GROMACS .gro file of C-alpha atoms in nm:
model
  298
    1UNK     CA    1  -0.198  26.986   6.464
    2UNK     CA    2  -0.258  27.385   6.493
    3UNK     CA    3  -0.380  27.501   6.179
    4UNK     CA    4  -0.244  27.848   6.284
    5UNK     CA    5   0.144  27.678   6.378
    6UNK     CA    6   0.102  27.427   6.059
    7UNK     CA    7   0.021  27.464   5.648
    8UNK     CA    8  -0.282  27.212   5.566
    9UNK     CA    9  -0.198  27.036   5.883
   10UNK     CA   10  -0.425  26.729   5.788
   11UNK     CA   11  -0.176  26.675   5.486
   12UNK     CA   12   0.125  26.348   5.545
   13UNK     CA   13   0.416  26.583   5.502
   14UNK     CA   14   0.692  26.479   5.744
   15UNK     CA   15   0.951  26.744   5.558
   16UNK     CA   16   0.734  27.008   5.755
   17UNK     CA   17   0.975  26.919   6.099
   18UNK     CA   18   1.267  26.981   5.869
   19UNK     CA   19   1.190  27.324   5.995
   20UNK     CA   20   1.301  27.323   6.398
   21UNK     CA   21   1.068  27.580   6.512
   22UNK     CA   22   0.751  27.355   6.378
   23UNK     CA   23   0.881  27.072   6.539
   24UNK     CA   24   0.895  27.243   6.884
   25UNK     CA   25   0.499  27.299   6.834
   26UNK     CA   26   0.458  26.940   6.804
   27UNK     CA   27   0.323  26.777   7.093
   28UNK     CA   28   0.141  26.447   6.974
   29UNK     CA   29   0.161  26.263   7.382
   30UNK     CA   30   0.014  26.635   7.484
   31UNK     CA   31   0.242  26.836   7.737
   32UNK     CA   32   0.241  26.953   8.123
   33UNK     CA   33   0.018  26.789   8.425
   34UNK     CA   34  -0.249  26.664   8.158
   35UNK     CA   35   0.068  26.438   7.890
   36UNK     CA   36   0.011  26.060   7.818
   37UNK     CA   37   0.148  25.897   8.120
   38UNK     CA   38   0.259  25.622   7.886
   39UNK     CA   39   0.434  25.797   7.679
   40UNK     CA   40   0.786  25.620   7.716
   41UNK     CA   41   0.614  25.292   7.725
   42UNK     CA   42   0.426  25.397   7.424
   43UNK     CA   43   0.743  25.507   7.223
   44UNK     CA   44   0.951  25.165   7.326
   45UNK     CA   45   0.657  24.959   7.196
   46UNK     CA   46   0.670  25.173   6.863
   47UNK     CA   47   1.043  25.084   6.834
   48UNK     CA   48   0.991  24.724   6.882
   49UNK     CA   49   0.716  24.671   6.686
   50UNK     CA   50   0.888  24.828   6.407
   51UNK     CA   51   1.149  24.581   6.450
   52UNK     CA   52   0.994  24.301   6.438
   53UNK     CA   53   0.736  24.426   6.147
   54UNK     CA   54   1.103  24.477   5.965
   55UNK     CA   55   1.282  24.132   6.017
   56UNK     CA   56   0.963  23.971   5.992
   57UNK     CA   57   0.783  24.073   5.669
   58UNK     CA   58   0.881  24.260   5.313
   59UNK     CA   59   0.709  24.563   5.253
   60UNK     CA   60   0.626  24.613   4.859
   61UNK     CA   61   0.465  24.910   4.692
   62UNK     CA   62   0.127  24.780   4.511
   63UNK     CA   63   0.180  25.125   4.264
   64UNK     CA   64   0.451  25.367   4.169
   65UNK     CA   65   0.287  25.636   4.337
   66UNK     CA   66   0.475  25.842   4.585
   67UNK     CA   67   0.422  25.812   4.953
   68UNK     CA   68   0.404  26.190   5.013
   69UNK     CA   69   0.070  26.209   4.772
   70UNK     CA   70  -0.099  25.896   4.982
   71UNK     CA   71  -0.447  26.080   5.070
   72UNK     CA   72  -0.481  26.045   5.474
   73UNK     CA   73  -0.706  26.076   5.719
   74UNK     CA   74  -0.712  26.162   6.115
   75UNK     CA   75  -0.877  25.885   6.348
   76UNK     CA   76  -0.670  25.765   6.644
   77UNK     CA   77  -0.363  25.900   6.445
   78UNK     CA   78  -0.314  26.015   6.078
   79UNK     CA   79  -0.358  25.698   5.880
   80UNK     CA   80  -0.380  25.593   5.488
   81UNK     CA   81  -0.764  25.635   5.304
   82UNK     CA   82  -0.663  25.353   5.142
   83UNK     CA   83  -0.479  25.000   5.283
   84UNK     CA   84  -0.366  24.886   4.895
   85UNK     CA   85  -0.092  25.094   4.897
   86UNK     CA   86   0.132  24.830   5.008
   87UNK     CA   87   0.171  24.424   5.015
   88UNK     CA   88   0.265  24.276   5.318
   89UNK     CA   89   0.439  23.982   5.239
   90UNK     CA   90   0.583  23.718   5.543
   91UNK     CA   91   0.965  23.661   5.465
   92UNK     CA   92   1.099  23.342   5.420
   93UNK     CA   93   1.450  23.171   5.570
   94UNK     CA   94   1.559  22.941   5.342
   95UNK     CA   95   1.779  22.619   5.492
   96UNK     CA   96   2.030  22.473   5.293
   97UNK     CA   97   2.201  22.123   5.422
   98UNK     CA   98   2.485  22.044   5.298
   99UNK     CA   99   2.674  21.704   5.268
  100UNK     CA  100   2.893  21.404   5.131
  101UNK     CA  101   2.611  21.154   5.021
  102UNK     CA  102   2.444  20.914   5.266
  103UNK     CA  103   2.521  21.161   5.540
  104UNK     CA  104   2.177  21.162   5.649
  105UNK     CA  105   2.032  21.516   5.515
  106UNK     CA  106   1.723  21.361   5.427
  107UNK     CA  107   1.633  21.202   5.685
  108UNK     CA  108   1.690  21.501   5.880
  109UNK     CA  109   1.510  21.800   5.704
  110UNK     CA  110   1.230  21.535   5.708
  111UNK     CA  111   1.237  21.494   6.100
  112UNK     CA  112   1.263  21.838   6.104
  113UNK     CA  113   0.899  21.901   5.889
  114UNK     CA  114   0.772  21.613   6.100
  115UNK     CA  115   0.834  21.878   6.432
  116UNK     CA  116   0.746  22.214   6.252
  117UNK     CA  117   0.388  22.169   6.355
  118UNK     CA  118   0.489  22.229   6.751
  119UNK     CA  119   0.737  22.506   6.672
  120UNK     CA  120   0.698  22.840   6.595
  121UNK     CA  121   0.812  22.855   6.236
  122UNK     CA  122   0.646  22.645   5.961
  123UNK     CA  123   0.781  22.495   5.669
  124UNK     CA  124   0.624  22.549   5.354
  125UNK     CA  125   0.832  22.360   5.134
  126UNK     CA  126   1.056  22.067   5.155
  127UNK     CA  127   1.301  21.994   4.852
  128UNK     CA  128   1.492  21.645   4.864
  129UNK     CA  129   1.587  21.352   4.710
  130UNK     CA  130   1.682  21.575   4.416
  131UNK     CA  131   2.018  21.354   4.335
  132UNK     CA  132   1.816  21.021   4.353
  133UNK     CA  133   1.568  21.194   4.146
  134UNK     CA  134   1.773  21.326   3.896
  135UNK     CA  135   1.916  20.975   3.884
  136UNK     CA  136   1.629  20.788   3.792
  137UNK     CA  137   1.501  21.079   3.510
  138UNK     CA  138   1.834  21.068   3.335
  139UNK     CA  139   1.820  20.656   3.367
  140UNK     CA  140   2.173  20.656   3.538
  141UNK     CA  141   2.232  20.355   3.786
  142UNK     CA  142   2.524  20.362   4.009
  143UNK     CA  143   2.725  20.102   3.829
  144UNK     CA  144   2.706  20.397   3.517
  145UNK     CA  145   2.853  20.650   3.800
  146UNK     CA  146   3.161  20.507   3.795
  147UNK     CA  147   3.219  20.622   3.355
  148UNK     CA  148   3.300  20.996   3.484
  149UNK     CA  149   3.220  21.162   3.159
  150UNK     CA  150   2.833  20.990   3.268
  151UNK     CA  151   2.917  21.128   3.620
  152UNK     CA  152   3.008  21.495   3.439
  153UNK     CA  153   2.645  21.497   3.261
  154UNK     CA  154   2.505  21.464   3.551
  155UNK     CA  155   2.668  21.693   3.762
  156UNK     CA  156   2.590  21.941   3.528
  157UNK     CA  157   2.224  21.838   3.530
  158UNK     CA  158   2.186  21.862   3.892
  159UNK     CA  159   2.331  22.198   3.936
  160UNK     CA  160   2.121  22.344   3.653
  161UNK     CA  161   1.807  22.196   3.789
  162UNK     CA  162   1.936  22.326   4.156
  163UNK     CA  163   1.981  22.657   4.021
  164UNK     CA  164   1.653  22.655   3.879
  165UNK     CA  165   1.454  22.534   4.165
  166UNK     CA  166   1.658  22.743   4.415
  167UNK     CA  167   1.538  23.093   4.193
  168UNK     CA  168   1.176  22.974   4.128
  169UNK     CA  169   1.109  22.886   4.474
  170UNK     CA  170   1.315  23.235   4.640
  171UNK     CA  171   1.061  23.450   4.364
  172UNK     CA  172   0.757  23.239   4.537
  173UNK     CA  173   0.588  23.369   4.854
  174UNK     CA  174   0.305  23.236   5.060
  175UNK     CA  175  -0.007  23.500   4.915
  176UNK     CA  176  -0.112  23.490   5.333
  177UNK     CA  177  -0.007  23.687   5.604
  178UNK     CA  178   0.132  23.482   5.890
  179UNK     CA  179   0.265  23.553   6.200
  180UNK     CA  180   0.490  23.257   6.174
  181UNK     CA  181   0.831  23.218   5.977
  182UNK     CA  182   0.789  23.034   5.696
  183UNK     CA  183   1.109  22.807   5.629
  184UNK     CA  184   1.192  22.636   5.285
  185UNK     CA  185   1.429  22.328   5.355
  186UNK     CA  186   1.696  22.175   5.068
  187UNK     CA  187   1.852  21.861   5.110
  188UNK     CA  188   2.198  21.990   4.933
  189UNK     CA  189   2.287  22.349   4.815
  190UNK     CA  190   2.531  22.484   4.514
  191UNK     CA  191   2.822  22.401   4.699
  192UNK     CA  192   2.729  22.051   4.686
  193UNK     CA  193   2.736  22.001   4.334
  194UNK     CA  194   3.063  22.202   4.262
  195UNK     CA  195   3.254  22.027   4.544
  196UNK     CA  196   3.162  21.684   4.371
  197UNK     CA  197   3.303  21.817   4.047
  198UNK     CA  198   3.614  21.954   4.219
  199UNK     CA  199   3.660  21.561   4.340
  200UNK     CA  200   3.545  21.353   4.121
  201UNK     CA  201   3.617  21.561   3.788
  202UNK     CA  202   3.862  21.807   3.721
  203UNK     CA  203   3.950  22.192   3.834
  204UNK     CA  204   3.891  22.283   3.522
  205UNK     CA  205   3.554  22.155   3.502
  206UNK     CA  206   3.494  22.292   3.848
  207UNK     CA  207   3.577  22.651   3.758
  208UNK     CA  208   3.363  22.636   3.462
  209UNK     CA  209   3.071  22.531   3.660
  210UNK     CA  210   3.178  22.776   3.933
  211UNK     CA  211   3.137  23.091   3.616
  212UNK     CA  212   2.831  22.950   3.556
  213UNK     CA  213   2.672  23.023   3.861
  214UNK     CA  214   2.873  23.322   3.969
  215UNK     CA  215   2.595  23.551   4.005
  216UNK     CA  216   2.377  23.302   4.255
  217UNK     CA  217   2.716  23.273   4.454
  218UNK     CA  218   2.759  23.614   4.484
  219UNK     CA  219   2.429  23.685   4.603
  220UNK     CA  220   2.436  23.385   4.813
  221UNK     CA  221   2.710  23.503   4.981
  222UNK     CA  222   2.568  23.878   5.049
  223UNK     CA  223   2.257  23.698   5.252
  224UNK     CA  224   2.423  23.425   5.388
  225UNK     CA  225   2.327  23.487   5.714
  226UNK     CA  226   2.027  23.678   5.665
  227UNK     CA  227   1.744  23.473   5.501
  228UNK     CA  228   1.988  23.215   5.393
  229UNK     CA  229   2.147  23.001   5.605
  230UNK     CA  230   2.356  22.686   5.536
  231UNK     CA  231   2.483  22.358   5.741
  232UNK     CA  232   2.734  22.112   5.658
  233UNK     CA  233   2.651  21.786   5.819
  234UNK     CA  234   2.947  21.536   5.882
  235UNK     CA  235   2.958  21.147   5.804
  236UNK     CA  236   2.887  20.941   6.076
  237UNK     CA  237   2.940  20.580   6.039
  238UNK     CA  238   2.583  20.463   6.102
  239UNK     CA  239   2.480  20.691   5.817
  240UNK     CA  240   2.661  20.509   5.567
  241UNK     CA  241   2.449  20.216   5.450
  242UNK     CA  242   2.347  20.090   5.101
  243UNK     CA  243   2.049  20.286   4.928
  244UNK     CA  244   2.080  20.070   4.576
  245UNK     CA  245   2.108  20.418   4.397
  246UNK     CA  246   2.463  20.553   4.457
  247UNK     CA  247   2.813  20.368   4.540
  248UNK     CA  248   2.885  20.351   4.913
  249UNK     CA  249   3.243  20.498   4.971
  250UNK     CA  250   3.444  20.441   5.293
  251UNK     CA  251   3.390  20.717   5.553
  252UNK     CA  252   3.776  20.861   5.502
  253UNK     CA  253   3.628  20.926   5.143
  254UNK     CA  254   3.332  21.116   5.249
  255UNK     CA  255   3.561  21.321   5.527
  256UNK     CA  256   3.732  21.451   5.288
  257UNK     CA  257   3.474  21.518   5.050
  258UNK     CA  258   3.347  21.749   5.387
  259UNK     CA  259   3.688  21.918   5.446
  260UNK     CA  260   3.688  22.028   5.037
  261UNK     CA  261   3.314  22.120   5.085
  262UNK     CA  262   3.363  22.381   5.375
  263UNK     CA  263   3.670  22.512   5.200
  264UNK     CA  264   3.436  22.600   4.871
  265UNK     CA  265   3.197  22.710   5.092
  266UNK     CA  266   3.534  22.962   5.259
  267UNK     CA  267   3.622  23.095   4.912
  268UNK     CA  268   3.304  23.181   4.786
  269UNK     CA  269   3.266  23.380   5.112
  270UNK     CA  270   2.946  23.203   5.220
  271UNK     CA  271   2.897  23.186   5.606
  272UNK     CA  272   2.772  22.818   5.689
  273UNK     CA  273   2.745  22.616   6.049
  274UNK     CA  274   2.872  22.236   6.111
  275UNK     CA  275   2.682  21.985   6.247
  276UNK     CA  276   2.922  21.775   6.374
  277UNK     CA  277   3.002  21.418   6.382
  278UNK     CA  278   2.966  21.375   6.738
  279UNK     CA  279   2.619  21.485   6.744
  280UNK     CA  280   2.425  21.202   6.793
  281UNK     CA  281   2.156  21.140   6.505
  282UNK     CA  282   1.845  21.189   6.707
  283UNK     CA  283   2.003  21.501   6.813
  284UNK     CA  284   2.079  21.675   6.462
  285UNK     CA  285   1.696  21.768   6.428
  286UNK     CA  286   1.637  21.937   6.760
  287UNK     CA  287   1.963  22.142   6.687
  288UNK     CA  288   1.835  22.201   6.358
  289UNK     CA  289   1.503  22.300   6.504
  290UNK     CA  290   1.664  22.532   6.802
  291UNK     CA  291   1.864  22.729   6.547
  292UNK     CA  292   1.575  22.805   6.330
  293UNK     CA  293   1.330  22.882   6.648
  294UNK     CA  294   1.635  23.159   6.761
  295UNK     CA  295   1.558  23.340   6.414
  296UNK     CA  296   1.419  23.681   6.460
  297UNK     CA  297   1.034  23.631   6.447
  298UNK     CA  298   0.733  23.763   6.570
   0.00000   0.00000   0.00000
């Protein structure tokens, strides 16, 4: 910059072009015979770079100082003293997959970690089994599933403890930079454990649960989409087989338990994909796997 066109030109102060006549003495490609023959190439790179650097990582502020008093200095370009300033943090897509039990969701996120290593996102964490698990630390066995107030207690306990897992693991975030997405995978989501209460319980009992959580719906619902995104698998007959843990119901049972499921899903105003029933099984991962590889990353 022209010391003589601009005030302590070595200074970051981008409200200096508020001022038209300083911006037409700006010239940073140079100008005539002798300007950066790239320049067009040069500014469509900036663009996308940006883009990416955007959808691909969170930018966070390491102090509450202001960017305008960052001290700066001139190398290839005007560029921070310092590199603390911010934390570059790699976001994270979170998967949720939906489903009547003994749909197969299991088995699938776990194909689907099994083929992360080839792709070009990562997963980082895996949560599943949680209803089996939940199961066997409360003691319940499925011949005590069929006493619904035992069913109600734990209902309740696996939507607290999915609430709970679901905020601890979005405030966690790999400490590395990576150029690859990282992807957290659940084996059921929110919707899951209110559309079993809405079934199996009452509507009072479901709208009770449904207050409890209002706030994670809500914000559920403003990222569905974004770095949340949510499948409902259907039943498919060779899915439904004895696991000695819960009750194997006829498939009619589980369709409906589906239809109820993507109509929660509706209200609440959360945007979720189907994998359908005529997908064969040893298809659902590689669909699974092509939707998350079309996710913006870089």
């Amino acid at each position: 910059m022209d010391a003589s066109v601009y005030e302590n030109p070595n200074e970051f102060n981008p409200d200096r072009f508020k001022e038209e006549n300083l911006y037409n003495n700006f010239f940073p490609f140079g100008f005539g015979k002798k300007s950066c023959a790239e320049r067009d190439l040069a500014m469509i790179e900036m663009k996308v770079i940006l883009i990416k650097l955007l959808t691909s990582y969170t930018f966070e502020q390491t102090n509450k100082e202001s960017i305008l008093k960052i001290q700066t200095h001139w190398d290839i370009a005007n560029q921070p003293v310092t590199t603390s300033f911010h934390q570059v943090i790699p976001k994270t897509t979170y998967i949720f997959i939906s489903g009547a039990h003994l749909v197969g969701k299991t088995t699938l996120i776990n194909k689907v970690k099994d083929e992360s290593n080839s792709s070009k996102f990562k997963v980082v964490t895996i949560l599943s089994e949680l209803g089996r698990e939940t199961l066997k630390e409360m003691a319940i066995t499925k011949e005590d599933l069929k006493d619904l107030t035992v069913k109600k207690h734990y209902q309740k306990k696996l939507l607290e403890k999915q609430v709970e897992i679901f905020k601890s693991s979005y405030a966690t975030y790999p400490s590395h930079i990576s150029f690859v997405t990282s992807v957290v995978l659940f084996d059921r989501s929110i919707i899951d454990n209110l559309t079993y209460c809405k079934i199996y319980h009452s509507e009072e009992l479901y709208l009770e649960m449904k207050e409890n959580v209002k706030n994670v719906l809500e914000f559920l619902a403003e990222n569905s989409n974004k770095c949340f995104h949510f499948f409902v698998v259907e039943p498919r007959e060779e899915t439904i087989k004895e696991d000695g843990v819960r009750m194997v119901e006829p498939i009619s049972d589980l369709r409906k338990f589906t239809k109820v499921m993507k109509e929660i899903y509706k209200e609440n105003g959360i945007h979720f994909r189907v994998i359908k029933d005529d997908v064969p099984l040893n298809d659902r991962s590689k669909y699974l796997e092509n939707y998350i590889n079309s996710l913006e990353v870089i």
